[in-house]
CSV table of C-alpha atoms and ligand atoms in Angstrom, one decimal:
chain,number,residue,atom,x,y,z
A,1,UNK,CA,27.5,4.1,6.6
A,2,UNK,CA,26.2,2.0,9.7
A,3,UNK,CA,23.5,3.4,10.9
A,4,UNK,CA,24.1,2.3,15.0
A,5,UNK,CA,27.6,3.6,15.6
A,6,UNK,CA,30.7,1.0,16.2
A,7,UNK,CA,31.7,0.8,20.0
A,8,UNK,CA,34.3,-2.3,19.6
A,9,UNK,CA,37.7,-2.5,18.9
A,10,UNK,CA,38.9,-0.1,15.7
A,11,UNK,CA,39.6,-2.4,12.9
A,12,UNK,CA,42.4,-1.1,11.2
A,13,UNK,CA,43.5,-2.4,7.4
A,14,UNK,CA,47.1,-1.8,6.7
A,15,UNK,CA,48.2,-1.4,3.2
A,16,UNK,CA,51.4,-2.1,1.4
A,17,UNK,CA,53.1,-4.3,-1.1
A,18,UNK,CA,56.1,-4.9,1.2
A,19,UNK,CA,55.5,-7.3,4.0
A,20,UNK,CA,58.1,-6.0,6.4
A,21,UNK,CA,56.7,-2.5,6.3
A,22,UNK,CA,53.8,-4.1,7.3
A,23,UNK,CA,55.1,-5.9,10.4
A,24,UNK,CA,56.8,-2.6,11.6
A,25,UNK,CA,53.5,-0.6,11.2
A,26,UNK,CA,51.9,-3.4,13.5
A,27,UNK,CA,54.9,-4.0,15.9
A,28,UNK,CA,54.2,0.2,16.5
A,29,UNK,CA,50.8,0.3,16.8
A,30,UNK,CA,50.6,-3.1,18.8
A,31,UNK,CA,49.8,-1.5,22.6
A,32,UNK,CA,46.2,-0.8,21.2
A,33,UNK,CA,44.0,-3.0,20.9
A,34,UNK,CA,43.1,-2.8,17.5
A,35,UNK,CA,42.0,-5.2,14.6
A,36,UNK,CA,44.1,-5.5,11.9
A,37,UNK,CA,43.9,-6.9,8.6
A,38,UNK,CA,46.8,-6.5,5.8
A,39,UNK,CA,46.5,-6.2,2.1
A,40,UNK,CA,49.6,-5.8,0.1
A,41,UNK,CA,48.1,-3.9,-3.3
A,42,UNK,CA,45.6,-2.4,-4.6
A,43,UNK,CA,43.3,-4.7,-6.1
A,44,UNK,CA,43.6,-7.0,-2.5
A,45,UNK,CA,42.8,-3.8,-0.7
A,46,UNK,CA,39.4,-2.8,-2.6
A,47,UNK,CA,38.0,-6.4,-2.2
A,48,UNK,CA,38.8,-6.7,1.8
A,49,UNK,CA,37.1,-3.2,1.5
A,50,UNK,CA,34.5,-4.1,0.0
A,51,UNK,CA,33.4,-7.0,2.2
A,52,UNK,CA,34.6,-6.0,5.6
A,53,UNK,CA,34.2,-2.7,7.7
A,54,UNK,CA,37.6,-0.6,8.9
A,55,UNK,CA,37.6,2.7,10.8
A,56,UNK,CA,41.0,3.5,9.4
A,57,UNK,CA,43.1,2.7,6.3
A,58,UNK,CA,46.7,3.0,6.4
A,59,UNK,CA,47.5,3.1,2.7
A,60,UNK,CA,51.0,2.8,0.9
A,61,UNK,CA,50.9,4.6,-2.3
A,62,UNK,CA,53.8,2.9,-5.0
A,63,UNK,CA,52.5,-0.3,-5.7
A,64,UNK,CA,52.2,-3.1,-8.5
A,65,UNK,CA,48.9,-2.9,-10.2
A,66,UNK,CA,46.3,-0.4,-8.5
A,67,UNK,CA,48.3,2.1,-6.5
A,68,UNK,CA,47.2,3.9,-3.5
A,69,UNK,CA,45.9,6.8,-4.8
A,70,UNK,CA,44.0,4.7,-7.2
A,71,UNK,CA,42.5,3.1,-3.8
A,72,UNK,CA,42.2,6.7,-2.6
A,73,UNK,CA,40.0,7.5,-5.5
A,74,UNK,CA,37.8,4.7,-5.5
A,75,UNK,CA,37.0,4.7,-1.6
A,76,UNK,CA,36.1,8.3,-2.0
A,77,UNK,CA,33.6,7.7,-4.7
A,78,UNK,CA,31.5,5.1,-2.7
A,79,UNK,CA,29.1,6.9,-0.6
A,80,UNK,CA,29.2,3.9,1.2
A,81,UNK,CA,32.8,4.0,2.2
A,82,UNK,CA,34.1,7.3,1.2
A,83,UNK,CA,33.7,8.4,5.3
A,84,UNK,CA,36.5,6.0,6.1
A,85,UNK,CA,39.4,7.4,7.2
A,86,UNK,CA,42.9,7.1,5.5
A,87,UNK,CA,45.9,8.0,6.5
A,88,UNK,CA,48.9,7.5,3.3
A,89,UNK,CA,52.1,6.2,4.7
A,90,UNK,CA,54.4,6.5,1.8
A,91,UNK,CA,58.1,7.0,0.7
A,92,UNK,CA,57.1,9.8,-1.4
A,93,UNK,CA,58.0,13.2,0.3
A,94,UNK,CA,57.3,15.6,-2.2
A,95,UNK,CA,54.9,18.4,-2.1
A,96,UNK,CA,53.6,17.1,-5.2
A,97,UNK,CA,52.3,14.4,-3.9
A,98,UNK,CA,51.8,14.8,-0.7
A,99,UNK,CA,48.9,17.6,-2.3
A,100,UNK,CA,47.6,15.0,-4.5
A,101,UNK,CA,47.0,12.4,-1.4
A,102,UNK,CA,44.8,15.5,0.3
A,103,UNK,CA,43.0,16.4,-2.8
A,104,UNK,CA,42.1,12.8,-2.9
A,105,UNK,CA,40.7,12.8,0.1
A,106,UNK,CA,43.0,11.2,2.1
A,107,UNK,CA,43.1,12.3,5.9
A,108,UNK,CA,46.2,12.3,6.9
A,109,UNK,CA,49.7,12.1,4.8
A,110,UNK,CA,52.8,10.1,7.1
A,111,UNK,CA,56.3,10.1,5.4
A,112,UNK,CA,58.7,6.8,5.4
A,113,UNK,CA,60.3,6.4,7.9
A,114,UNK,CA,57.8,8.1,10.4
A,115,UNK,CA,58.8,8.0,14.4
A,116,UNK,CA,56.7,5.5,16.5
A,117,UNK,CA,54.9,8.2,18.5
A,118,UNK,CA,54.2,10.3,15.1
A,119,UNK,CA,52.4,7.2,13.7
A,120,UNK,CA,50.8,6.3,17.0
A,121,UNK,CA,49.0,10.0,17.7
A,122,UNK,CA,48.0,10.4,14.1
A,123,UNK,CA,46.5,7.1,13.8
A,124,UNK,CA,44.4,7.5,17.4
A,125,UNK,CA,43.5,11.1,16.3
A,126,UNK,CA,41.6,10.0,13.0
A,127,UNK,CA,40.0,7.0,14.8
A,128,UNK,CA,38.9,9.5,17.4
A,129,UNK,CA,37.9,12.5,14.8
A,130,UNK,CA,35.7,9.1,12.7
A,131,UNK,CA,34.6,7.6,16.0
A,132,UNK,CA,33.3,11.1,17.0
A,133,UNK,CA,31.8,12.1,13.5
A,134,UNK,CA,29.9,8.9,13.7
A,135,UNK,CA,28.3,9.5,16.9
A,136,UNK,CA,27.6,12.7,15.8
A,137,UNK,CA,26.3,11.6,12.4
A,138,UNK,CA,24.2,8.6,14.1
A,139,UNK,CA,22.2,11.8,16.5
A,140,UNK,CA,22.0,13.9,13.4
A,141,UNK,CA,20.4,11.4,11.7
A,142,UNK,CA,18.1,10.5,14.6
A,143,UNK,CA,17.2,13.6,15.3
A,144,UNK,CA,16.0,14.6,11.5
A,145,UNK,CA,13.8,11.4,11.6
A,146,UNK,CA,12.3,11.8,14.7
A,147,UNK,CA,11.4,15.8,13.7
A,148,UNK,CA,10.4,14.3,10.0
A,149,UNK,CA,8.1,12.0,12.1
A,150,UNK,CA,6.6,14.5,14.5
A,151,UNK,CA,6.2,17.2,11.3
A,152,UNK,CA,4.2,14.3,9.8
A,153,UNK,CA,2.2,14.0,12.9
A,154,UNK,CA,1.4,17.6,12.9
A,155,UNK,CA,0.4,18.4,9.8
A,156,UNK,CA,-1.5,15.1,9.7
A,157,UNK,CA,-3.6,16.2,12.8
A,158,UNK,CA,-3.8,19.8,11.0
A,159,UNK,CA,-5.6,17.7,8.1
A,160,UNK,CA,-7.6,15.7,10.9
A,161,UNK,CA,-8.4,18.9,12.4
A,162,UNK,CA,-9.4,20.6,9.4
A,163,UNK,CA,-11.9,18.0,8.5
A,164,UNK,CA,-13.2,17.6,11.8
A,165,UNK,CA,-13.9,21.1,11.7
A,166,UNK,CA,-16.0,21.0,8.5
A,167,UNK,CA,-17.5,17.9,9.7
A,168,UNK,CA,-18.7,20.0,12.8
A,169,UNK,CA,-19.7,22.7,10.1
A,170,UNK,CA,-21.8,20.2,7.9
A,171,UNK,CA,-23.8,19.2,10.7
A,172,UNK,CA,-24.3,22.6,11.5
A,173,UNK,CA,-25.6,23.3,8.0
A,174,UNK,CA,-28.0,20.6,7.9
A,175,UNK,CA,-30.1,22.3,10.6
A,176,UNK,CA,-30.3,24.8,8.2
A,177,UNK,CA,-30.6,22.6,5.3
A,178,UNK,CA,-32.8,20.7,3.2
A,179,UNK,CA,-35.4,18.1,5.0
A,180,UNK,CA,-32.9,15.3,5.0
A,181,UNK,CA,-30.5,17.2,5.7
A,182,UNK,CA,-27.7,15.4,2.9
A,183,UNK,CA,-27.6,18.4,0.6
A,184,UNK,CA,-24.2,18.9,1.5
A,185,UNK,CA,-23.2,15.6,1.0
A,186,UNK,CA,-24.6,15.0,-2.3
A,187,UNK,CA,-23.6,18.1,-3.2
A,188,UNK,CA,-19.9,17.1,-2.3
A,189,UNK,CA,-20.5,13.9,-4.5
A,190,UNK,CA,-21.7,15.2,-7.9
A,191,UNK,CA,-18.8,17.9,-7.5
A,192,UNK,CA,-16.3,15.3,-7.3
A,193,UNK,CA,-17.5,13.1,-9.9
A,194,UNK,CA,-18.1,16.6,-12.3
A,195,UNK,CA,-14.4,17.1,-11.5
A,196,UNK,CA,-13.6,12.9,-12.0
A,197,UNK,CA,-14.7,13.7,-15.5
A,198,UNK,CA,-13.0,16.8,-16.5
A,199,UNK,CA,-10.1,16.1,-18.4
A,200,UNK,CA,-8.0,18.9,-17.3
A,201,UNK,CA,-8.7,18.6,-13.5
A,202,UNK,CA,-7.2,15.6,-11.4
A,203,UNK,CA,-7.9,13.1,-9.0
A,204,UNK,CA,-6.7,15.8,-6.3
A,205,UNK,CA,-8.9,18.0,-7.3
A,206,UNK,CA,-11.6,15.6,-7.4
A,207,UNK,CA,-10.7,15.2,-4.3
A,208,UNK,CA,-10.2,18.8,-2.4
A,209,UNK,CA,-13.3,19.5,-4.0
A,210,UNK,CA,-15.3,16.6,-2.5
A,211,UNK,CA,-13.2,17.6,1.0
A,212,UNK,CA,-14.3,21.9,0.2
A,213,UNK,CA,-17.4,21.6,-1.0
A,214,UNK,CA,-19.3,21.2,2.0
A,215,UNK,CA,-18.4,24.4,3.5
A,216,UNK,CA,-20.0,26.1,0.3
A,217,UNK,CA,-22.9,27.3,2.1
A,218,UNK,CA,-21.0,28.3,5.8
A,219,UNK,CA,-21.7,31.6,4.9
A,220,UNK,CA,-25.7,30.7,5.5
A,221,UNK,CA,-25.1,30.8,9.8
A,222,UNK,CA,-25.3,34.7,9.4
A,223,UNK,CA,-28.4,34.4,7.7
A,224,UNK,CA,-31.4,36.1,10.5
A,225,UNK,CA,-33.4,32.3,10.6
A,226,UNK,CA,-36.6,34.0,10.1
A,227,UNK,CA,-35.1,34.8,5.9
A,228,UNK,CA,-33.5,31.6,6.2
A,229,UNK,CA,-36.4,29.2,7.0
A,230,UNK,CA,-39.2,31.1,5.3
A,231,UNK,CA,-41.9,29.3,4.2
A,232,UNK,CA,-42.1,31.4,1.1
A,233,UNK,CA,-40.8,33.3,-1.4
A,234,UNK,CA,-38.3,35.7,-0.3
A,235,UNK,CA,-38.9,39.3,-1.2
A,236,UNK,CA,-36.4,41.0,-3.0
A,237,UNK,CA,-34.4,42.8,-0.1
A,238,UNK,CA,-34.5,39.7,1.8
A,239,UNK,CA,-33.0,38.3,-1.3
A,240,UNK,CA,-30.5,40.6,-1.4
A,241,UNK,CA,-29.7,39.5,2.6
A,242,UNK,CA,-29.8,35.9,1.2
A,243,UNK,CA,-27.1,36.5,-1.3
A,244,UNK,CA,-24.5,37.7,1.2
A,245,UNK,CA,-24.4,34.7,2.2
A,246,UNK,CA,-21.8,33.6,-0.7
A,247,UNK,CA,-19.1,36.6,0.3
A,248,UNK,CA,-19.7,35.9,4.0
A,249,UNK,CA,-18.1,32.1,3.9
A,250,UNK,CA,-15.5,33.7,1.6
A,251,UNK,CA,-14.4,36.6,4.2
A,252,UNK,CA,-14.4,33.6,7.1
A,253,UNK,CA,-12.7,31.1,5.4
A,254,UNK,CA,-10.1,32.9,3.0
A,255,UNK,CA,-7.3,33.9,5.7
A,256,UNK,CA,-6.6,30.5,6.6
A,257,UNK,CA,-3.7,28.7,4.7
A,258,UNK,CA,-4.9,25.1,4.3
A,259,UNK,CA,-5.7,23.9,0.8
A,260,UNK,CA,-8.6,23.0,2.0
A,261,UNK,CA,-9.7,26.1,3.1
A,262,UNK,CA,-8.7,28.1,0.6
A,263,UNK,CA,-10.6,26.0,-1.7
A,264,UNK,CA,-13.5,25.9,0.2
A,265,UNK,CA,-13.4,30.1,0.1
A,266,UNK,CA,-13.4,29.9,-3.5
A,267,UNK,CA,-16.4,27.9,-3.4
A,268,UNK,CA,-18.2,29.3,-1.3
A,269,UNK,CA,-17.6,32.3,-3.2
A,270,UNK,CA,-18.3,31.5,-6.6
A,271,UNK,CA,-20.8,28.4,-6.6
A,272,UNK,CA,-23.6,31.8,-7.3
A,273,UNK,CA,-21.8,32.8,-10.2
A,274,UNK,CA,-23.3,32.4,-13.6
A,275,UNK,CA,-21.7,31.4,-16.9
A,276,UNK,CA,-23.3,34.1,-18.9
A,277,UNK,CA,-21.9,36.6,-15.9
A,278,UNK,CA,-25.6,36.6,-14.4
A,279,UNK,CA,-25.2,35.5,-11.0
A,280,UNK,CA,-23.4,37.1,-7.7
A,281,UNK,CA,-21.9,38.4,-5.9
A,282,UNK,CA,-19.3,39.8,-8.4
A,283,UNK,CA,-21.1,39.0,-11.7
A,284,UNK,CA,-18.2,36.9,-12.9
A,285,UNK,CA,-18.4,35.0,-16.4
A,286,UNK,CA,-17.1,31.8,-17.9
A,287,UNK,CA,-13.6,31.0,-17.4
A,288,UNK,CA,-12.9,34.5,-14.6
A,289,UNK,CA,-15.4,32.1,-12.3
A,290,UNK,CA,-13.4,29.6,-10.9
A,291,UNK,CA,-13.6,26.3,-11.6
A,292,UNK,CA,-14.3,24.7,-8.9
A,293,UNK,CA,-17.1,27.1,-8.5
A,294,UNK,CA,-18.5,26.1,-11.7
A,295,UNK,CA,-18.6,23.0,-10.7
A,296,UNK,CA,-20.3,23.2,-7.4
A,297,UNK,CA,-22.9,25.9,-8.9
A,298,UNK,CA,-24.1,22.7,-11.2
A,299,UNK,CA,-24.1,20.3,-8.2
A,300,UNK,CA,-25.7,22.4,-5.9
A,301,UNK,CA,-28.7,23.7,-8.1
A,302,UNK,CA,-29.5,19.9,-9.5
A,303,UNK,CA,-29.4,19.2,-5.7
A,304,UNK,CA,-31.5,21.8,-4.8
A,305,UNK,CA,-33.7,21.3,-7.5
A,306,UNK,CA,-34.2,18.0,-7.0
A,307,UNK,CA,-35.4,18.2,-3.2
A,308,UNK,CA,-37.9,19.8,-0.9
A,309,UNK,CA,-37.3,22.9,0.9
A,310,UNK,CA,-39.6,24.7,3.3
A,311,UNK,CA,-40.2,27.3,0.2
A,312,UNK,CA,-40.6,24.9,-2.5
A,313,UNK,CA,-41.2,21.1,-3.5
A,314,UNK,CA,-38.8,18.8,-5.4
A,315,UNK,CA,-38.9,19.2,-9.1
A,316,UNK,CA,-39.1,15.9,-10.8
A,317,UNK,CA,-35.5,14.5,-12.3
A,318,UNK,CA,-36.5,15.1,-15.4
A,319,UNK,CA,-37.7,19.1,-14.8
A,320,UNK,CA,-34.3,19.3,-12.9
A,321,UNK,CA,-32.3,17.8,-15.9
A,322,UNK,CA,-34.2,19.9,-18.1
A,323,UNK,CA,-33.1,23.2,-16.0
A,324,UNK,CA,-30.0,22.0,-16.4
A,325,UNK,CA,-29.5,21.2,-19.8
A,326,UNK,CA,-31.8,24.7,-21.0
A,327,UNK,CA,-29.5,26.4,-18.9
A,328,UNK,CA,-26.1,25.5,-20.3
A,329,UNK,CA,-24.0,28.4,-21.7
A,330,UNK,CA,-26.0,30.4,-19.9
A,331,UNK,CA,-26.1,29.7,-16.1
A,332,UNK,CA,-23.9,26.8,-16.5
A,333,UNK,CA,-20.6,25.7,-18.0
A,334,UNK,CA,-21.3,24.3,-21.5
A,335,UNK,CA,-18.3,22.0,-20.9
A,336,UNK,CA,-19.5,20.7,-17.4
A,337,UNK,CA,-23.4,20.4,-18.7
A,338,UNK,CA,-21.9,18.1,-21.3
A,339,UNK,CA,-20.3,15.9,-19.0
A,340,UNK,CA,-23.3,16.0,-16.6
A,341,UNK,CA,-25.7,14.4,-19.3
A,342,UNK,CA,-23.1,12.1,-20.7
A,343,UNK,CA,-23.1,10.2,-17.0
A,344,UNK,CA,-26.2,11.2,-16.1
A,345,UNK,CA,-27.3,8.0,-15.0
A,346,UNK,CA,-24.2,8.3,-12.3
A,347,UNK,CA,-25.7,11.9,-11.3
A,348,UNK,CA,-29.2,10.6,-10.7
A,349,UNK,CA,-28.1,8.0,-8.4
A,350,UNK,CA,-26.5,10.2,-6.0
A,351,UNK,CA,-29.6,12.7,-6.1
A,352,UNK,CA,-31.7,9.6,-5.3
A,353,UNK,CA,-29.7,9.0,-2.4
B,1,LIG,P1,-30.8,26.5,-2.1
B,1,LIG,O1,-32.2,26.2,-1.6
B,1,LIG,O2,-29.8,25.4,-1.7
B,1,LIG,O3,-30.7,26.7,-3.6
B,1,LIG,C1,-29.5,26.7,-4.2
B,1,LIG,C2,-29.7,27.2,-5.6
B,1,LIG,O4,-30.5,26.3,-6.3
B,1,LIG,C3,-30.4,28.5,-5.7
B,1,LIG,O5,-29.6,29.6,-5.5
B,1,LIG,C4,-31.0,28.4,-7.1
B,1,LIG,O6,-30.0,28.7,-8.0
B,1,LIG,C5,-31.3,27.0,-7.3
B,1,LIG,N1,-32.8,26.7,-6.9
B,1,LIG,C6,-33.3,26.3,-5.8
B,1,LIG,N2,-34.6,26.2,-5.9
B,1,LIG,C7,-35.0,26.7,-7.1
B,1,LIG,C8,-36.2,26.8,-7.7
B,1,LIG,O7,-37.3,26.5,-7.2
B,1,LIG,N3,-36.1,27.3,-9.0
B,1,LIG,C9,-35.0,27.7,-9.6
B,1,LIG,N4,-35.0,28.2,-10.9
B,1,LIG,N5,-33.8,27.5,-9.0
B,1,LIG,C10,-33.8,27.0,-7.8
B,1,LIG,P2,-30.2,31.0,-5.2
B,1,LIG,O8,-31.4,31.3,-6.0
B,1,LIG,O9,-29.1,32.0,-5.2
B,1,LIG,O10,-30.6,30.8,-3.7
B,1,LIG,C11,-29.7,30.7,-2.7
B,1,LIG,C12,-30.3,30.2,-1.4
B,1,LIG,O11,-31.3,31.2,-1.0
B,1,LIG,C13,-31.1,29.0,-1.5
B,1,LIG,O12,-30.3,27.9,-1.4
B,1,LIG,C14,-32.0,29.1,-0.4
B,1,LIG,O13,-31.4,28.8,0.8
B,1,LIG,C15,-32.4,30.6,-0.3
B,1,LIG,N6,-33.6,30.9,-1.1
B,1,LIG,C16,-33.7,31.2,-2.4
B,1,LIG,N7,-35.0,31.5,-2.7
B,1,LIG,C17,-35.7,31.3,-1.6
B,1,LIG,C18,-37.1,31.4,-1.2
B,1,LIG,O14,-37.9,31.8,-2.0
B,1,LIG,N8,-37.4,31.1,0.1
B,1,LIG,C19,-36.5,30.8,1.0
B,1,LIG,N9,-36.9,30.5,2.2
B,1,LIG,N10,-35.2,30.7,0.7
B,1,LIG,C20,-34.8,30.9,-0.5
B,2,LIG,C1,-26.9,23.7,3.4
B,2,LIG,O1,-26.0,23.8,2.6
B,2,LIG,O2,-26.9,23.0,4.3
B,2,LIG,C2,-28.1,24.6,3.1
B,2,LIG,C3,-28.8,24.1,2.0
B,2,LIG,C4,-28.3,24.8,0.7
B,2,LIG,O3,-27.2,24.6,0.3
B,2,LIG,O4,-29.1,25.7,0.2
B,3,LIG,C1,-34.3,25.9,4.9
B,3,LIG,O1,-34.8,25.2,4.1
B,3,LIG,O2,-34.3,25.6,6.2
B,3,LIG,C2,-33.6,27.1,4.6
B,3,LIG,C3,-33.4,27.3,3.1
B,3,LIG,C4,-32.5,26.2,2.5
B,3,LIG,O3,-31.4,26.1,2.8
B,3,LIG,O4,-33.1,25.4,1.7
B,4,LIG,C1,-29.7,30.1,-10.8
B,4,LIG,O1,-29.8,29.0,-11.3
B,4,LIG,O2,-28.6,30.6,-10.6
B,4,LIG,C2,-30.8,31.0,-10.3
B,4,LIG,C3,-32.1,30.3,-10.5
B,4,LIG,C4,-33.1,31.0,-9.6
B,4,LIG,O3,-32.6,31.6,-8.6
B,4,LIG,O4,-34.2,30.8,-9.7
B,5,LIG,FE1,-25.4,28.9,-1.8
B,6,LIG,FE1,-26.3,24.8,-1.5
């Protein structure tokens, strides 16, 4: 199908293995200013078909070699061509046949001998009915791009949005962060490469993660600053104030319905959880603690660890790796410490950053 509709002259391919029948059929439909072209049998008819466009096939049905329901058949099982219109103009006047022209597919179904005007009015009505449904076929077609285009659009703005808004977010964070103020970005880079590694995550998890993970500690902006920026160690209750932290993110973050979102809930709602079911604020163990919070608890301790805060110094890598390592199957995924030491060297380079 064409996808700019025709606006010419119908072109019109007449069919039949007797030449006279084909000047008659002409002589009739000569007033219009149609485009003829003539094929008289089958095989004749498929190659004009197949090389030139018609808007309507009138189509003779006895003939030598491939007849024209044979035609028929083969025209309607081109997607290509199987919209053209044909119209049989036969000898054959039983119902038998006229049935097996429509179930064919043919259009329209014209006796021998037909009346002038018969022929005329049933010709112009099928090149007005194809003429119309290819108009109509042309908007439709329009239409459904244009609305696939502006659905991209949208939901690529959504994205643009989205990340935008945990860019804004971030920055936020870092006021509240670490010295430097690219905790949450290194963060965001050992998740993804502990998630690179894993062999049953993907490179789309890899990536929502490294797109989530910043968000992990949102939940800090309810945090009174006084706890937040203490210069020492927190007492217990203001521990306990600290630690809400993790279900606050989760309660602002988990009604919205983007991927990244949602993921970024689960993060923020899990990266305290402990391996050995230790940590909070559910006291979750091994596999019931998501993994993508598993992954971020390893990233953001070793981050953590590894830099100054206002309550404590930077531990040596070393001390840091050691915490990790000491800690595996019990703060920390066995599985995920593995890969940590195994490209450790890839770890340490981000944390150096
Ligand atoms: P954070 O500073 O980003 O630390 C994240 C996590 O890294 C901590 O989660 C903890 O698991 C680990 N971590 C950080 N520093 C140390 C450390 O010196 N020793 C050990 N063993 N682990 C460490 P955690 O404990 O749940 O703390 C959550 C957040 O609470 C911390 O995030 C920090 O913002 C705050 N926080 C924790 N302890 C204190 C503190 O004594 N003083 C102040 N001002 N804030 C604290
Ligand atoms: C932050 O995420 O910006 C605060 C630092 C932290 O994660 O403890
Ligand atoms: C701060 O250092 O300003 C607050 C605690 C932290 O996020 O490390
Ligand atoms: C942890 O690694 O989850 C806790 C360590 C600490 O808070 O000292
Ligand atoms: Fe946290
Ligand atoms: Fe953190």
């Amino acid at each position: 199908m064409s996808i700019l509709p025709y606006y010419g002259d119908f072109r019109v391919l007449i069919v039949d293995d007797v030449a006279d029948n084909i000047q008659v059929i002409m002589n009739t439909l000569k007033e219009e200013s149609y485009k003829f072209s003539f094929a008289t049998d089958g095989k004749q008819a498929l190659e004009l078909i197949r090389l030139n466009t018609f808007d309507l096939i009138l189509l003779d049905i006895m003939m030598p070699g491939i007849d024209g329901y044979e035609v028929c058949a083969t025209i309607k099982q081109d997607p290509i061509l199987s919209d053209i219109p044909i119209i049989f103009l036969t000898a054959k006047s039983d119902i038998d046949s006229i049935k097996k022209g429509f179930m064919l597919g043919g259009s329209d179904y014209i006796t021998k001998p037909f009346h002038a005007d018969e022929l005329l009015s049933r010709v112009k009505h099928q090149l007005e009915l194809y003429r119309s449904k290819q108009i109509l076929k042309h908007h439709n077609l329009n239409l459904q791009s244009k609305l696939e285009k502006k659905e991209t659009r949208l939901l690529s703005e959504l994205e643009e949005n989205q990340k935008e808004m945990i860019y804004i977010l971030t920055e936020l964070m870092e006021a509240t962060s670490d010295e430097t103020g690219k905790h949450i970005k290194r963060v965001a880079e050992c998740s993804r490469l502990l998630a690179h590694y894993h062999k049953s995550l993907s490179e789309e998890d890899a990536n929502l993660i490294y797109d989530a993970s910043p968000m992990h500690d949102i939940g800090k902006i309810s945090i009174p600053h006084d706890i937040l920026h203490k210069k020492e160690k927190l007492t217990p209750q203001e521990f306990n104030i600290m630690k809400t932290h993790a279900s606050v993110a989760y309660n602002l973050l988990k009604n919205f319905d983007r991927k990244i979102l949602k993921s970024a809930a689960i993060i923020a709602h899990e990266h305290h959880e402990r391996w050995d079911g230790s940590g909070y604020p559910r006291g979750l163990a091994g596999e019931d603690i998501h993994i993508y919070g598993r992954i971020v608890a390893i990233a953001d301790v070793f981050d953590a660890l590894t830099h100054k805060r206002v309550y404590k110094e930077a531990w040596s890598i070393e001390e840091a790796v050691e915490y990790i390592k000491n800690h595996s199957g019990s703060k920390f995924d066995p599985y995920l410490v593995e890969i940590f030491l195994e490209h450790l060297d890839e770890f340490i380079k981000i944390a150096q950053d």
